[in-house]
Amino acid sequence: MVLENPRTRNSWQQWASFPFSYGQQSKAKQLGKYEGGKVWFISGVLRGFGRELASRFMKQQKPMFVLAFLIISTLITTSTLMAQKAVASPLAQETITELMSKDLAGFPDKEVLMYTVDFPPGFSSPVHRHEAQVFVYVLEGSVVMQVRGGEEVTLQPGQTFYEDPKDVHVVSRNASSTKPAKFLVFLIHKKGTPLVMPAT
């Protein structure tokens, strides 16, 4: 049997077969540094390539990012302004001012009421009924009135409107979105009944 001289082996065979000598350790360190250097070089190239790709991508996508930023900023600003407006300007309501209340002579269970109604700009009442005889006289602005089954009318100052106890008031609104309206109401109804009742 021929024994192979370890000195004739390649360096990798020696390192694989025998314990490292000092010289072999030195060679291993040198080889490790070389391999490590290659790895560092390749990693550096890859990192640089990756940064270049990222830079080109950002340059190409920059207009899209700018557009998205502008859209988001506009939406946020609009939402903020709408929220502030909603807080600063709560929904306006009609104002009812009672002027007179009297028993109706000869009818002990009925009374007469007189009051004014102020509609702010753009105001509209929900569908309702009074179960009373109602006489309306417009004082200021213009109002739109309609009972179910009747025609819609726009009333100016000095014009009148009537509802009987069975009518359902389907339209009652200020004709203007910028100016208030005011009208006088003369109402005859049964005592103890509500002035306004919801209707469908």
PDB file of C-alpha atoms in Angstrom:
ATOM      1  CA  MET A   1       0.000   0.000   0.000  1.00  0.00           C
ATOM      2  CA  VAL A   2       1.388   3.377  -1.015  1.00  0.00           C
ATOM      3  CA  LEU A   3       0.927   6.163   1.471  1.00  0.00           C
ATOM      4  CA  GLU A   4       0.243   9.521  -0.061  1.00  0.00           C
ATOM      5  CA  ASN A   5       2.556  12.268   1.092  1.00  0.00           C
ATOM      6  CA  PRO A   6       0.436  14.929   2.676  1.00  0.00           C
ATOM      7  CA  ARG A   7       2.787  17.602   1.272  1.00  0.00           C
ATOM      8  CA  THR A   8       1.848  16.649  -2.295  1.00  0.00           C
ATOM      9  CA  ARG A   9      -1.888  17.287  -1.689  1.00  0.00           C
ATOM     10  CA  ASN A  10      -3.635  20.427  -2.645  1.00  0.00           C
ATOM     11  CA  SER A  11      -4.027  22.938   0.101  1.00  0.00           C
ATOM     12  CA  TRP A  12      -7.744  22.269   0.414  1.00  0.00           C
ATOM     13  CA  GLN A  13      -7.032  18.519   0.808  1.00  0.00           C
ATOM     14  CA  GLN A  14      -4.473  19.208   3.534  1.00  0.00           C
ATOM     15  CA  TRP A  15      -6.851  21.445   5.447  1.00  0.00           C
ATOM     16  CA  ALA A  16      -9.558  18.854   5.128  1.00  0.00           C
ATOM     17  CA  SER A  17      -7.370  15.917   6.276  1.00  0.00           C
ATOM     18  CA  PHE A  18      -5.015  17.230   8.936  1.00  0.00           C
ATOM     19  CA  PRO A  19      -5.122  19.616  11.835  1.00  0.00           C
ATOM     20  CA  PHE A  20      -4.097  23.156  10.841  1.00  0.00           C
ATOM     21  CA  SER A  21      -0.443  24.074  11.301  1.00  0.00           C
ATOM     22  CA  TYR A  22       0.517  27.667  11.849  1.00  0.00           C
ATOM     23  CA  GLY A  23       1.339  28.089   8.193  1.00  0.00           C
ATOM     24  CA  GLN A  24      -1.899  26.497   7.167  1.00  0.00           C
ATOM     25  CA  GLN A  25      -3.809  28.748   9.548  1.00  0.00           C
ATOM     26  CA  SER A  26      -2.109  31.737   7.977  1.00  0.00           C
ATOM     27  CA  LYS A  27      -3.082  30.513   4.519  1.00  0.00           C
ATOM     28  CA  ALA A  28      -6.628  29.930   5.713  1.00  0.00           C
ATOM     29  CA  LYS A  29      -6.801  33.439   7.097  1.00  0.00           C
ATOM     30  CA  GLN A  30      -5.496  34.866   3.835  1.00  0.00           C
ATOM     31  CA  LEU A  31      -7.983  32.804   1.867  1.00  0.00           C
ATOM     32  CA  GLY A  32     -10.751  33.867   4.239  1.00  0.00           C
ATOM     33  CA  LYS A  33      -9.821  37.504   3.754  1.00  0.00           C
ATOM     34  CA  TYR A  34      -9.843  36.993   0.006  1.00  0.00           C
ATOM     35  CA  GLU A  35     -13.217  35.268   0.087  1.00  0.00           C
ATOM     36  CA  GLY A  36     -14.515  37.858   2.525  1.00  0.00           C
ATOM     37  CA  GLY A  37     -13.245  40.573   0.235  1.00  0.00           C
ATOM     38  CA  LYS A  38     -15.090  39.047  -2.683  1.00  0.00           C
ATOM     39  CA  VAL A  39     -18.269  38.857  -0.643  1.00  0.00           C
ATOM     40  CA  TRP A  40     -17.845  42.477   0.478  1.00  0.00           C
ATOM     41  CA  PHE A  41     -17.161  43.605  -3.092  1.00  0.00           C
ATOM     42  CA  ILE A  42     -20.183  41.725  -4.473  1.00  0.00           C
ATOM     43  CA  SER A  43     -22.397  43.039  -1.639  1.00  0.00           C
ATOM     44  CA  GLY A  44     -21.230  46.581  -2.332  1.00  0.00           C
ATOM     45  CA  VAL A  45     -21.996  46.234  -6.030  1.00  0.00           C
ATOM     46  CA  LEU A  46     -25.450  44.847  -5.274  1.00  0.00           C
ATOM     47  CA  ARG A  47     -26.157  47.628  -2.790  1.00  0.00           C
ATOM     48  CA  GLY A  48     -25.101  50.262  -5.286  1.00  0.00           C
ATOM     49  CA  PHE A  49     -27.198  48.642  -8.004  1.00  0.00           C
ATOM     50  CA  GLY A  50     -30.173  48.516  -5.663  1.00  0.00           C
ATOM     51  CA  ARG A  51     -29.786  52.209  -4.770  1.00  0.00           C
ATOM     52  CA  GLU A  52     -29.596  53.111  -8.461  1.00  0.00           C
ATOM     53  CA  LEU A  53     -32.777  51.157  -9.206  1.00  0.00           C
ATOM     54  CA  ALA A  54     -34.546  52.776  -6.240  1.00  0.00           C
ATOM     55  CA  SER A  55     -33.403  56.230  -7.378  1.00  0.00           C
ATOM     56  CA  ARG A  56     -34.666  55.662 -10.923  1.00  0.00           C
ATOM     57  CA  PHE A  57     -37.971  54.286  -9.602  1.00  0.00           C
ATOM     58  CA  MET A  58     -38.475  57.303  -7.364  1.00  0.00           C
ATOM     59  CA  LYS A  59     -37.694  59.679 -10.250  1.00  0.00           C
ATOM     60  CA  GLN A  60     -40.168  57.893 -12.490  1.00  0.00           C
ATOM     61  CA  GLN A  61     -42.863  57.722  -9.797  1.00  0.00           C
ATOM     62  CA  LYS A  62     -42.307  61.228  -8.428  1.00  0.00           C
ATOM     63  CA  PRO A  63     -45.171  62.839 -10.459  1.00  0.00           C
ATOM     64  CA  MET A  64     -47.555  60.172  -9.167  1.00  0.00           C
ATOM     65  CA  PHE A  65     -46.448  60.756  -5.566  1.00  0.00           C
ATOM     66  CA  VAL A  66     -46.889  64.521  -5.997  1.00  0.00           C
ATOM     67  CA  LEU A  67     -50.376  64.056  -7.502  1.00  0.00           C
ATOM     68  CA  ALA A  68     -51.414  61.685  -4.711  1.00  0.00           C
ATOM     69  CA  PHE A  69     -50.120  64.142  -2.098  1.00  0.00           C
ATOM     70  CA  LEU A  70     -52.081  67.021  -3.650  1.00  0.00           C
ATOM     71  CA  ILE A  71     -55.291  64.971  -3.805  1.00  0.00           C
ATOM     72  CA  ILE A  72     -54.981  63.829  -0.187  1.00  0.00           C
ATOM     73  CA  SER A  73     -54.191  67.374   0.978  1.00  0.00           C
ATOM     74  CA  THR A  74     -57.236  68.740  -0.856  1.00  0.00           C
ATOM     75  CA  LEU A  75     -59.537  66.103   0.647  1.00  0.00           C
ATOM     76  CA  ILE A  76     -58.243  66.759   4.159  1.00  0.00           C
ATOM     77  CA  THR A  77     -58.632  70.536   3.766  1.00  0.00           C
ATOM     78  CA  THR A  78     -62.155  70.190   2.341  1.00  0.00           C
ATOM     79  CA  SER A  79     -63.228  67.819   5.121  1.00  0.00           C
ATOM     80  CA  THR A  80     -61.833  70.181   7.758  1.00  0.00           C
ATOM     81  CA  LEU A  81     -63.648  73.196   6.296  1.00  0.00           C
ATOM     82  CA  MET A  82     -66.929  71.260   6.085  1.00  0.00           C
ATOM     83  CA  ALA A  83     -66.578  70.132   9.694  1.00  0.00           C
ATOM     84  CA  GLN A  84     -65.835  73.686  10.837  1.00  0.00           C
ATOM     85  CA  LYS A  85     -68.802  75.022   8.875  1.00  0.00           C
ATOM     86  CA  ALA A  86     -71.081  72.400  10.395  1.00  0.00           C
ATOM     87  CA  VAL A  87     -69.943  73.349  13.893  1.00  0.00           C
ATOM     88  CA  ALA A  88     -70.070  77.095  13.275  1.00  0.00           C
ATOM     89  CA  SER A  89     -73.451  77.102  11.447  1.00  0.00           C
ATOM     90  CA  PRO A  90     -75.935  74.703  13.050  1.00  0.00           C
ATOM     91  CA  LEU A  91     -79.118  73.943  11.107  1.00  0.00           C
ATOM     92  CA  ALA A  92     -81.426  76.962  11.412  1.00  0.00           C
ATOM     93  CA  GLN A  93     -84.984  76.431  12.633  1.00  0.00           C
ATOM     94  CA  GLU A  94     -88.235  78.314  12.283  1.00  0.00           C
ATOM     95  CA  THR A  95     -89.168  80.816  14.974  1.00  0.00           C
ATOM     96  CA  ILE A  96     -92.760  80.959  16.284  1.00  0.00           C
ATOM     97  CA  THR A  97     -93.869  84.026  18.218  1.00  0.00           C
ATOM     98  CA  GLU A  98     -97.294  83.875  19.879  1.00  0.00           C
ATOM     99  CA  LEU A  99     -99.274  87.106  19.670  1.00  0.00           C
ATOM    100  CA  MET A 100    -102.707  86.206  21.033  1.00  0.00           C
ATOM    101  CA  SER A 101    -104.736  83.322  22.512  1.00  0.00           C
ATOM    102  CA  LYS A 102    -108.520  83.627  23.080  1.00  0.00           C
ATOM    103  CA  ASP A 103    -111.461  81.347  23.739  1.00  0.00           C
ATOM    104  CA  LEU A 104    -113.828  81.259  20.803  1.00  0.00           C
ATOM    105  CA  ALA A 105    -117.157  82.728  21.893  1.00  0.00           C
ATOM    106  CA  GLY A 106    -120.068  80.308  21.509  1.00  0.00           C
ATOM    107  CA  PHE A 107    -117.693  77.337  21.250  1.00  0.00           C
ATOM    108  CA  PRO A 108    -116.407  76.497  24.732  1.00  0.00           C
ATOM    109  CA  ASP A 109    -114.164  73.683  23.511  1.00  0.00           C
ATOM    110  CA  LYS A 110    -112.326  75.815  20.915  1.00  0.00           C
ATOM    111  CA  GLU A 111    -109.793  78.612  20.982  1.00  0.00           C
ATOM    112  CA  VAL A 112    -108.220  81.085  18.589  1.00  0.00           C
ATOM    113  CA  LEU A 113    -104.496  81.557  18.285  1.00  0.00           C
ATOM    114  CA  MET A 114    -102.521  84.215  16.465  1.00  0.00           C
ATOM    115  CA  TYR A 115     -98.753  83.975  15.949  1.00  0.00           C
ATOM    116  CA  THR A 116     -95.996  84.821  13.505  1.00  0.00           C
ATOM    117  CA  VAL A 117     -93.640  82.322  11.902  1.00  0.00           C
ATOM    118  CA  ASP A 118     -90.125  83.230  10.719  1.00  0.00           C
ATOM    119  CA  PHE A 119     -88.455  80.965   8.139  1.00  0.00           C
ATOM    120  CA  PRO A 120     -84.681  81.370   7.811  1.00  0.00           C
ATOM    121  CA  PRO A 121     -83.218  81.209   4.289  1.00  0.00           C
ATOM    122  CA  GLY A 122     -83.701  77.797   2.690  1.00  0.00           C
ATOM    123  CA  PHE A 123     -85.810  76.422   5.550  1.00  0.00           C
ATOM    124  CA  SER A 124     -88.449  73.756   4.879  1.00  0.00           C
ATOM    125  CA  SER A 125     -90.907  72.201   7.345  1.00  0.00           C
ATOM    126  CA  PRO A 126     -91.457  68.437   7.421  1.00  0.00           C
ATOM    127  CA  VAL A 127     -94.839  67.066   6.330  1.00  0.00           C
ATOM    128  CA  HIS A 128     -97.409  67.803   9.050  1.00  0.00           C
ATOM    129  CA  ARG A 129    -101.015  68.631   9.849  1.00  0.00           C
ATOM    130  CA  HIS A 130    -102.800  70.920  12.317  1.00  0.00           C
ATOM    131  CA  GLU A 131    -106.329  69.512  12.716  1.00  0.00           C
ATOM    132  CA  ALA A 132    -107.460  73.114  12.729  1.00  0.00           C
ATOM    133  CA  GLN A 133    -108.644  75.870  10.456  1.00  0.00           C
ATOM    134  CA  VAL A 134    -105.498  77.759   9.525  1.00  0.00           C
ATOM    135  CA  PHE A 135    -105.292  81.160   7.813  1.00  0.00           C
ATOM    136  CA  VAL A 136    -101.885  82.357   6.606  1.00  0.00           C
ATOM    137  CA  TYR A 137    -100.909  85.915   5.618  1.00  0.00           C
ATOM    138  CA  VAL A 138     -97.409  86.552   4.243  1.00  0.00           C
ATOM    139  CA  LEU A 139     -95.612  89.543   5.769  1.00  0.00           C
ATOM    140  CA  GLU A 140     -92.065  89.370   4.371  1.00  0.00           C
ATOM    141  CA  GLY A 141     -90.194  87.416   1.736  1.00  0.00           C
ATOM    142  CA  SER A 142     -91.890  84.575  -0.128  1.00  0.00           C
ATOM    143  CA  VAL A 143     -93.040  81.116   0.949  1.00  0.00           C
ATOM    144  CA  VAL A 144     -94.092  77.991  -0.930  1.00  0.00           C
ATOM    145  CA  MET A 145     -97.192  76.167   0.339  1.00  0.00           C
ATOM    146  CA  GLN A 146     -99.083  73.041  -0.690  1.00  0.00           C
ATOM    147  CA  VAL A 147    -101.598  70.685   0.894  1.00  0.00           C
ATOM    148  CA  ARG A 148    -101.999  67.089  -0.260  1.00  0.00           C
ATOM    149  CA  GLY A 149    -104.149  66.990  -3.365  1.00  0.00           C
ATOM    150  CA  GLY A 150    -103.756  70.729  -3.977  1.00  0.00           C
ATOM    151  CA  GLU A 151    -101.451  72.804  -6.151  1.00  0.00           C
ATOM    152  CA  GLU A 152     -98.124  74.171  -4.979  1.00  0.00           C
ATOM    153  CA  VAL A 153     -98.237  77.965  -4.720  1.00  0.00           C
ATOM    154  CA  THR A 154     -95.608  80.617  -4.078  1.00  0.00           C
ATOM    155  CA  LEU A 155     -96.903  83.423  -1.891  1.00  0.00           C
ATOM    156  CA  GLN A 156     -95.607  86.978  -1.773  1.00  0.00           C
ATOM    157  CA  PRO A 157     -96.253  89.643   0.924  1.00  0.00           C
ATOM    158  CA  GLY A 158     -99.990  90.356   1.169  1.00  0.00           C
ATOM    159  CA  GLN A 159    -101.074  86.965  -0.194  1.00  0.00           C
ATOM    160  CA  THR A 160    -102.959  84.327   1.817  1.00  0.00           C
ATOM    161  CA  PHE A 161    -103.279  80.563   2.225  1.00  0.00           C
ATOM    162  CA  TYR A 162    -105.849  78.315   3.944  1.00  0.00           C
ATOM    163  CA  GLU A 163    -105.798  74.795   5.486  1.00  0.00           C
ATOM    164  CA  ASP A 164    -108.844  72.927   6.740  1.00  0.00           C
ATOM    165  CA  PRO A 165    -108.740  70.430   9.662  1.00  0.00           C
ATOM    166  CA  LYS A 166    -108.339  67.444   7.331  1.00  0.00           C
ATOM    167  CA  ASP A 167    -105.528  68.831   5.191  1.00  0.00           C
ATOM    168  CA  VAL A 168    -102.007  67.425   5.262  1.00  0.00           C
ATOM    169  CA  HIS A 169     -99.439  70.170   4.769  1.00  0.00           C
ATOM    170  CA  VAL A 170     -96.899  68.555   2.408  1.00  0.00           C
ATOM    171  CA  VAL A 171     -94.960  71.688   1.395  1.00  0.00           C
ATOM    172  CA  SER A 172     -94.090  74.623   3.628  1.00  0.00           C
ATOM    173  CA  ARG A 173     -90.763  76.295   2.846  1.00  0.00           C
ATOM    174  CA  ASN A 174     -88.946  79.534   2.272  1.00  0.00           C
ATOM    175  CA  ALA A 175     -88.764  80.174  -1.472  1.00  0.00           C
ATOM    176  CA  SER A 176     -85.394  81.900  -1.059  1.00  0.00           C
ATOM    177  CA  SER A 177     -82.068  80.388  -0.027  1.00  0.00           C
ATOM    178  CA  THR A 178     -80.615  83.800   0.839  1.00  0.00           C
ATOM    179  CA  LYS A 179     -83.453  85.827   2.398  1.00  0.00           C
ATOM    180  CA  PRO A 180     -85.717  85.115   5.401  1.00  0.00           C
ATOM    181  CA  ALA A 181     -89.510  84.964   5.180  1.00  0.00           C
ATOM    182  CA  LYS A 182     -92.207  85.808   7.701  1.00  0.00           C
ATOM    183  CA  PHE A 183     -95.954  85.163   7.830  1.00  0.00           C
ATOM    184  CA  LEU A 184     -98.889  85.619  10.197  1.00  0.00           C
ATOM    185  CA  VAL A 185    -101.023  82.625  11.252  1.00  0.00           C
ATOM    186  CA  PHE A 186    -104.607  82.811  12.517  1.00  0.00           C
ATOM    187  CA  LEU A 187    -105.650  79.362  13.801  1.00  0.00           C
ATOM    188  CA  ILE A 188    -108.862  77.916  15.260  1.00  0.00           C
ATOM    189  CA  HIS A 189    -108.559  74.526  16.934  1.00  0.00           C
ATOM    190  CA  LYS A 190    -109.884  72.362  19.744  1.00  0.00           C
ATOM    191  CA  LYS A 191    -108.478  73.117  23.179  1.00  0.00           C
ATOM    192  CA  GLY A 192    -105.858  70.733  24.460  1.00  0.00           C
ATOM    193  CA  THR A 193    -104.834  69.414  21.048  1.00  0.00           C
ATOM    194  CA  PRO A 194    -101.279  69.985  19.775  1.00  0.00           C
ATOM    195  CA  LEU A 195    -100.760  72.788  17.296  1.00  0.00           C
ATOM    196  CA  VAL A 196     -98.680  70.629  14.960  1.00  0.00           C
ATOM    197  CA  MET A 197     -98.875  66.873  14.407  1.00  0.00           C
ATOM    198  CA  PRO A 198     -96.566  64.759  12.225  1.00  0.00           C
ATOM    199  CA  ALA A 199     -98.051  63.229   9.086  1.00  0.00           C
ATOM    200  CA  THR A 200     -96.928  60.883   6.350  1.00  0.00           C
TER     201      THR A 200
END
